[in-house]
Tab-separated table of C-alpha atoms in Angstrom:
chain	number	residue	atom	x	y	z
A	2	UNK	CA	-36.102	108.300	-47.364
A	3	UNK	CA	-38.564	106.358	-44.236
A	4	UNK	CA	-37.287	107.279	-41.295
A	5	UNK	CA	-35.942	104.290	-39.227
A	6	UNK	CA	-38.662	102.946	-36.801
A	7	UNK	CA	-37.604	103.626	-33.263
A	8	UNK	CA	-36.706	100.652	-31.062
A	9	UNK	CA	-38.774	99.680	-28.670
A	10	UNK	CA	-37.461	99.814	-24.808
A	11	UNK	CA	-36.040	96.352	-23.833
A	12	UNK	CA	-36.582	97.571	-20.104
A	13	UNK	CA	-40.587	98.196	-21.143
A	14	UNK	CA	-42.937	95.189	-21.337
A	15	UNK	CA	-45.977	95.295	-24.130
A	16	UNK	CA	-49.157	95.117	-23.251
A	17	UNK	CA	-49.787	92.025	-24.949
A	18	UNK	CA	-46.941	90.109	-23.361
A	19	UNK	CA	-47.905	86.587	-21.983
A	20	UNK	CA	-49.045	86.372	-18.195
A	21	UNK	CA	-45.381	84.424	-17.642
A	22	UNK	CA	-43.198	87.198	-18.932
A	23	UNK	CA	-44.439	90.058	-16.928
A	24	UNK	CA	-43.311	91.487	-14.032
A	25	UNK	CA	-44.543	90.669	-10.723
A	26	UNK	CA	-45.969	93.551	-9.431
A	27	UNK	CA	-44.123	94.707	-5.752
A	28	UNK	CA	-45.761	93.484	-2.759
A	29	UNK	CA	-47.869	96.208	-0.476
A	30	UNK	CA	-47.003	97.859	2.134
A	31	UNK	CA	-49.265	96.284	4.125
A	32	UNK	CA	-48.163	92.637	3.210
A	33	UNK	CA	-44.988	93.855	4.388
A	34	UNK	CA	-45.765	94.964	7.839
A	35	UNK	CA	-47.604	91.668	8.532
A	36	UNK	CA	-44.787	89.879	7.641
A	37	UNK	CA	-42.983	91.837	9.760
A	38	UNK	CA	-45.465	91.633	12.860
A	39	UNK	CA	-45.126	87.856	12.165
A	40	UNK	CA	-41.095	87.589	12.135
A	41	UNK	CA	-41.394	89.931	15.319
A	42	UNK	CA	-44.018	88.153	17.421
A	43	UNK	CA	-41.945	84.901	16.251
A	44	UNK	CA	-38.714	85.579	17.902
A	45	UNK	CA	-40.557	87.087	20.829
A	46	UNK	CA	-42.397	83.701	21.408
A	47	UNK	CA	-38.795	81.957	21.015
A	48	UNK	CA	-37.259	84.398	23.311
A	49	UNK	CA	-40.475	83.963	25.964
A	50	UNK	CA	-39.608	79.917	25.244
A	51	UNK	CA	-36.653	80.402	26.035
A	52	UNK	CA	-36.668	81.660	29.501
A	53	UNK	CA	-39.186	79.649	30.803
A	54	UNK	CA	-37.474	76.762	29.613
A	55	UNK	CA	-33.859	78.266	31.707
A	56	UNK	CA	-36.444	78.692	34.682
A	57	UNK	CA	-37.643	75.650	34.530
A	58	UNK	CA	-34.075	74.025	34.698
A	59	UNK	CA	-32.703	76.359	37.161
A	60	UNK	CA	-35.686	76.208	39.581
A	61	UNK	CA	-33.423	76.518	42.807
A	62	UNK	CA	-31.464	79.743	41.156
A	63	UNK	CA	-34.598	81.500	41.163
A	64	UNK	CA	-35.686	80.931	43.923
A	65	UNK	CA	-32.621	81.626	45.424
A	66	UNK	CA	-32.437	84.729	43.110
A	67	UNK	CA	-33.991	87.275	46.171
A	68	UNK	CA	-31.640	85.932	48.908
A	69	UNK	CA	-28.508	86.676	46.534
A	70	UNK	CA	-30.219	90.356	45.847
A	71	UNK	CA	-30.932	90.541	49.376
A	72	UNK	CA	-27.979	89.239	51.035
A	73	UNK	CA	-25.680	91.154	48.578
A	74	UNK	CA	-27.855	95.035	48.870
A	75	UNK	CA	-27.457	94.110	52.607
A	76	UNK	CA	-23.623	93.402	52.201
A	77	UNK	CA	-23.309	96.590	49.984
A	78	UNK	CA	-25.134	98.995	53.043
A	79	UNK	CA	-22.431	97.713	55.722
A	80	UNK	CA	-19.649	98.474	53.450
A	81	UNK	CA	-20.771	102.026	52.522
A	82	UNK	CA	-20.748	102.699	56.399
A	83	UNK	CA	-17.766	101.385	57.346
A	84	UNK	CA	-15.897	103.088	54.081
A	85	UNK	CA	-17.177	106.248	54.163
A	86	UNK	CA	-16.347	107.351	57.532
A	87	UNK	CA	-20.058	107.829	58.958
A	88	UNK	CA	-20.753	107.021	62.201
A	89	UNK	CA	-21.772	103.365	63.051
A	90	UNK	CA	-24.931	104.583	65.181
A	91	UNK	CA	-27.640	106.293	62.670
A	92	UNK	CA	-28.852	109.424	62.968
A	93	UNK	CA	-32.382	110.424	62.033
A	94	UNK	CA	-31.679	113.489	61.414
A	95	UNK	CA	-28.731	112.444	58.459
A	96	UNK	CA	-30.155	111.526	55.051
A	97	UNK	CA	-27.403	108.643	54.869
A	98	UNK	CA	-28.799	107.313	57.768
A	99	UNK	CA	-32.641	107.441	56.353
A	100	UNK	CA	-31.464	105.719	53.019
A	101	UNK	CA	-29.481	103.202	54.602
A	102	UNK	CA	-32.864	102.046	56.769
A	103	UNK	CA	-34.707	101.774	53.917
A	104	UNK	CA	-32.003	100.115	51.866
A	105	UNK	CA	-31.789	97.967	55.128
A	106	UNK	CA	-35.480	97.299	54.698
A	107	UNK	CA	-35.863	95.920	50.983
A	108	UNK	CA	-32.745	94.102	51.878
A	109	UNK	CA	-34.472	92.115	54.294
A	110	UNK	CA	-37.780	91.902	52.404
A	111	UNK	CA	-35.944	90.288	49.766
A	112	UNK	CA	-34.271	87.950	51.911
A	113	UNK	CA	-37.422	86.533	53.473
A	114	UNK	CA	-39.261	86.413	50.064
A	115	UNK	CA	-36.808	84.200	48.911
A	116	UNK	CA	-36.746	82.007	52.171
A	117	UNK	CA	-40.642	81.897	51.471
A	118	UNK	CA	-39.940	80.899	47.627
A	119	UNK	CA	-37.594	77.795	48.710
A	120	UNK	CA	-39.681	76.839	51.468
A	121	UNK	CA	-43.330	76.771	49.197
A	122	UNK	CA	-42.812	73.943	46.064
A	123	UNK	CA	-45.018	72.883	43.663
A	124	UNK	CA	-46.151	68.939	44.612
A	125	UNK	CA	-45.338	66.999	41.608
A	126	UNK	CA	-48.357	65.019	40.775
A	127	UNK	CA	-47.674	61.824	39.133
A	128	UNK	CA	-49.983	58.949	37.843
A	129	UNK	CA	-51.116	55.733	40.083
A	130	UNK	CA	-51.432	52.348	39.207
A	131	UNK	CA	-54.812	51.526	39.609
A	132	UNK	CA	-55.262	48.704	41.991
A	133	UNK	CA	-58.208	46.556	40.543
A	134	UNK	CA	-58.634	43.679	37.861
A	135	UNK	CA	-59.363	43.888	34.297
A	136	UNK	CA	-63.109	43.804	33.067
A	137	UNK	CA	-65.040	43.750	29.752
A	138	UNK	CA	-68.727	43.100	30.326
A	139	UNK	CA	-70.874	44.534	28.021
A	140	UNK	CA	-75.052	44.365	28.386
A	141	UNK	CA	-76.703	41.166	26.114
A	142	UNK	CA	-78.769	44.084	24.905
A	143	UNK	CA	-76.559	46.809	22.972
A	144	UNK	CA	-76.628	46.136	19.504
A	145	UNK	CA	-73.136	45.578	17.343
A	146	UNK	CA	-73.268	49.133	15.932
A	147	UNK	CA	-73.627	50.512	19.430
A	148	UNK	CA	-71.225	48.124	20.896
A	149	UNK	CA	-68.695	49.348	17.855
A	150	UNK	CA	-69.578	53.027	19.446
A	151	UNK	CA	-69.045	52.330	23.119
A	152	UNK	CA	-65.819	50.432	22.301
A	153	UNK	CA	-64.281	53.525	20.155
A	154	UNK	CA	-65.412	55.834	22.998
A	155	UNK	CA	-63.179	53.758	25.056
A	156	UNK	CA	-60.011	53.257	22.777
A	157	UNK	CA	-60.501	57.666	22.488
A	158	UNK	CA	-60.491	58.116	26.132
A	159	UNK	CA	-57.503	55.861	27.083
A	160	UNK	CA	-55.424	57.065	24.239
A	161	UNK	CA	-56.264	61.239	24.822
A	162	UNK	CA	-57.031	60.911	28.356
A	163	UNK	CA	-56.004	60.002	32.084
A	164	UNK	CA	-59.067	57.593	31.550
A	165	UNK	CA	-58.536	53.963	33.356
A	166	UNK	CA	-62.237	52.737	33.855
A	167	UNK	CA	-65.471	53.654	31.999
A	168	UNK	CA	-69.146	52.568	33.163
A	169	UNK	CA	-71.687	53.586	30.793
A	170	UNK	CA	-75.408	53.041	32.572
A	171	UNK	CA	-78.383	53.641	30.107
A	172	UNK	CA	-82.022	52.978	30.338
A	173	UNK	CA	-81.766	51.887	33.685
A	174	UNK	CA	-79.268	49.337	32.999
A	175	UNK	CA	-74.914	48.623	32.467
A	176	UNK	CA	-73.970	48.747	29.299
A	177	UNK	CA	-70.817	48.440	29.416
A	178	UNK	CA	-68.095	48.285	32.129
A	179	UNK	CA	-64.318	48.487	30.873
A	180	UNK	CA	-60.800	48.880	32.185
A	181	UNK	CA	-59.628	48.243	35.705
A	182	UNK	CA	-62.677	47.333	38.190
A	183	UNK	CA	-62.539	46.757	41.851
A	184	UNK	CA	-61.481	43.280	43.012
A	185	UNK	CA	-64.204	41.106	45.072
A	186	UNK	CA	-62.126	40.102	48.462
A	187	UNK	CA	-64.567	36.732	48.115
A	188	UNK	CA	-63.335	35.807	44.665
A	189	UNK	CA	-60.846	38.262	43.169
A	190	UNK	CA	-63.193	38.711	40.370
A	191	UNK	CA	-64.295	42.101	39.310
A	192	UNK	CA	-67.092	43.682	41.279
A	193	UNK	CA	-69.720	44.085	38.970
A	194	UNK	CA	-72.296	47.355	38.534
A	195	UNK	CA	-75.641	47.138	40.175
A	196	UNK	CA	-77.503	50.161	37.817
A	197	UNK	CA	-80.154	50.509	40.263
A	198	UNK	CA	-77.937	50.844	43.210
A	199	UNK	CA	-76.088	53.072	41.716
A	200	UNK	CA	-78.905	55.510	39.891
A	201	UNK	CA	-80.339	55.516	43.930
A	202	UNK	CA	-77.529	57.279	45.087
A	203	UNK	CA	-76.564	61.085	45.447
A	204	UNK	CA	-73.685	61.666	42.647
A	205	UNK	CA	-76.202	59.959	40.335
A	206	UNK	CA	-79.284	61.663	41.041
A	207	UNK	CA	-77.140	65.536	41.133
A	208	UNK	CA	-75.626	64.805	37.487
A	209	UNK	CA	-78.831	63.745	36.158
A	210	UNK	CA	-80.796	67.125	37.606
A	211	UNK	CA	-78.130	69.661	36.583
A	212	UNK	CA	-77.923	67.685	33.416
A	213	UNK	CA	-73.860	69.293	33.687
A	214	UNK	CA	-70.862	67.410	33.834
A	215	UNK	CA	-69.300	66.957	37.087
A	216	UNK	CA	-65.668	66.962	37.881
A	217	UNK	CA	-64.098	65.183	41.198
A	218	UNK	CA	-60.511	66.435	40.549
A	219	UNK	CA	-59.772	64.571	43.818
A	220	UNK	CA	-61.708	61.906	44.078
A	221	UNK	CA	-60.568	60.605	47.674
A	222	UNK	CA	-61.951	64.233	49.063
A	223	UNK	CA	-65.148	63.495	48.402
A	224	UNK	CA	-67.646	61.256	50.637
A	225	UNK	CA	-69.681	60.091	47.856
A	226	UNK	CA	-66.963	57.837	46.243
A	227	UNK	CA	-68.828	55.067	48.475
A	228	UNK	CA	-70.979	54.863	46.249
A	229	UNK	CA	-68.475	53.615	43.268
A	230	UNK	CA	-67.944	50.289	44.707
A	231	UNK	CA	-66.870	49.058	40.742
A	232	UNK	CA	-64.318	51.075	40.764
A	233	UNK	CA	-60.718	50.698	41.622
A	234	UNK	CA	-60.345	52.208	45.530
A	235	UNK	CA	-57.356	53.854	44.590
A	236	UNK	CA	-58.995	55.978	41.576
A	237	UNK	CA	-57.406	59.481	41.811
A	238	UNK	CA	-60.210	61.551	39.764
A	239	UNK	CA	-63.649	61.246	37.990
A	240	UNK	CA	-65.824	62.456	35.731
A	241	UNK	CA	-69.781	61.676	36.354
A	242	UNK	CA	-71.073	62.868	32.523
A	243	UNK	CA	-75.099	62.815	31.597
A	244	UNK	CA	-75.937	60.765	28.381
A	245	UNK	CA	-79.105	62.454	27.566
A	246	UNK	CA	-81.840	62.489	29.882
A	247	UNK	CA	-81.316	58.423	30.473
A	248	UNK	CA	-77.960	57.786	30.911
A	249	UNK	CA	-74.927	58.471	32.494
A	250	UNK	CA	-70.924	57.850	32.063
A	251	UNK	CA	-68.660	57.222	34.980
A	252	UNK	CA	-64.907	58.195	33.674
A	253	UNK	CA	-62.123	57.015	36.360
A	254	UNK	CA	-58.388	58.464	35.640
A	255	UNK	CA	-55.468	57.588	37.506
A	256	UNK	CA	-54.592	61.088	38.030
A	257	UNK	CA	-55.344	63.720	40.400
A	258	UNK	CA	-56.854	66.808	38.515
A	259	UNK	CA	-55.857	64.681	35.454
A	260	UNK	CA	-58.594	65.715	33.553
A	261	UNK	CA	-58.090	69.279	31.143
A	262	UNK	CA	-60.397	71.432	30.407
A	263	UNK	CA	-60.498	70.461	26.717
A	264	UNK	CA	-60.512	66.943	28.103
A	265	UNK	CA	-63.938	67.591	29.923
A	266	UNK	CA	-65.463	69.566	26.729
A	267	UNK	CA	-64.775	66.711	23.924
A	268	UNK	CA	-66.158	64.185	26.759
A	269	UNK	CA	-69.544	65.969	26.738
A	270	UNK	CA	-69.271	66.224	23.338
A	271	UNK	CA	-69.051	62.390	23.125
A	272	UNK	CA	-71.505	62.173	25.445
A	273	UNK	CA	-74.013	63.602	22.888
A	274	UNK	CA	-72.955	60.957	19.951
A	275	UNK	CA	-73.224	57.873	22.488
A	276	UNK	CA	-76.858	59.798	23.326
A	277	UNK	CA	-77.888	59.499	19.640
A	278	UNK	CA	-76.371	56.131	19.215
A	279	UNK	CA	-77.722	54.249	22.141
A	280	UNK	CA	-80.936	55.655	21.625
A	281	UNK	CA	-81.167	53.785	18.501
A	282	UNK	CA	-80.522	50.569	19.563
């Protein structure tokens, strides 16, 4: 008679076996060691988190830490020599003696490090109320798409930024002066900007022929702030940034060395939209 036909495998999948029912094929090797550089470099970022943020709250324990180390190696030395019997008065010639000198030493050392570390402090720099009056004038001149320009440039820098006044001179004249401005001791009013006073002066004419941004971290170092009579006289940093070859924007911050680095990058990169937009108008 026919032979029976043999059974197929159940564990065996046919070729022709819809996408859905086949197995997934095992991951590689490789896939596997990235995932496992990832989970790795993850809890090592963690545990790095983690100790600066029990440093940060234990500031005086650290710096403390040295005179413990000290004070206790120091402690340890005297101890040793009055225990063990050897004679108070060291002898150069005894190798106890030599290793308690230099023990003596680093002992020391470590005491006066840590005197140094609770002595030196980082100054906590914290923002200023600028001391000035409110101000909105914008040039008759700039057109509505332009003014729609210079007012998001505005809103971007005092939401992002340190940013508490911005004078934008173009062509030779204001186009718009916003945030806190310098108070008039005649009226109170806000003192306005006088382009060609300003565009006469040093910070002015150095931006313009390095055509770079400049940076006054600390604004009341500098000499040249006389020349900012618009702006609030408490104004803790500034950023003079080139618009072009014609203009210029004068960013005041409340903060000293408030500005980042990335702060001072998207600024010029601003700088080159409000170029292509006030052009324009």
């Amino acid at each position: 008679g026919d032979e029976p036909a043999e059974k197929p495998d159940p564990r065996s999948t046919p070729i022709d076996a819809p996408a859905g029912l086949r197995p997934a094929p095992p991951p590689p090797a490789a896939s596997l060691r990235n995932r496992g550089d990832r989970a790795c470099s993850s809890a090592m970022r963690q545990r790095q988190e983690w100790v600066g943020d029990w440093v940060r709250s234990n500031d005086t324990l650290v710096r403390a830490l040295p005179i413990l180390v000290g004070g206790a190696s120091l402690l340890a030395v005297l101890l040793n020599r009055a225990v063990s019997g050897i004679a108070a008065v060291s002898d150069a010639s005894s190798s106890q003696s030599r290793a308690d000198i230099l023990t003596l030493a680093l002992s020391v050392t470590d005491i006066l490090a840590g005197l140094v570390w609770l002595s030196i402090r980082p100054k906590t720099i914290s923002p200023v109320v600028p001391r000035g009056v409110d101000c909105k004038p914008v040039d008759a001149d700039v057109s509505s798409s332009a003014l729609r320009e210079l007012l998001w440039t505005w809103d971007s820098l005092t939401a992002a930024t340190c940013c508490k006044s911005l004078v934008v001179v173009y062509g030779g004249n204001c186009k718009l002066q916003i945030g806190v401005a310098a108070a008039s001791p005649e009226d109170g009013n806000a003192v306005n900007v006088d382009a060609q006073k300003f565009m006469q002066g040093s910070l002015y004419k150095s931006a313009m022929e390095s055509k770079k941004q400049s940076y006054l971290a600390n604004l009341a170092l500098y000499p040249g702030r006389t020349e900012l009579p618009f702006l609030p006289a408490n104004t803790q940093a500034l950023i003079l940034q080139p618009i072009g070859d014609k203009g210029i924007a004068v960013i005041g911050g409340d903060t000293i060395r408030g500005f980042t680095n990335l702060d001072q990058a998207w600024i010029g990169m601003i700088a080159d939209k409000l170029d292509a937009t006030l052009s324009k108008s």
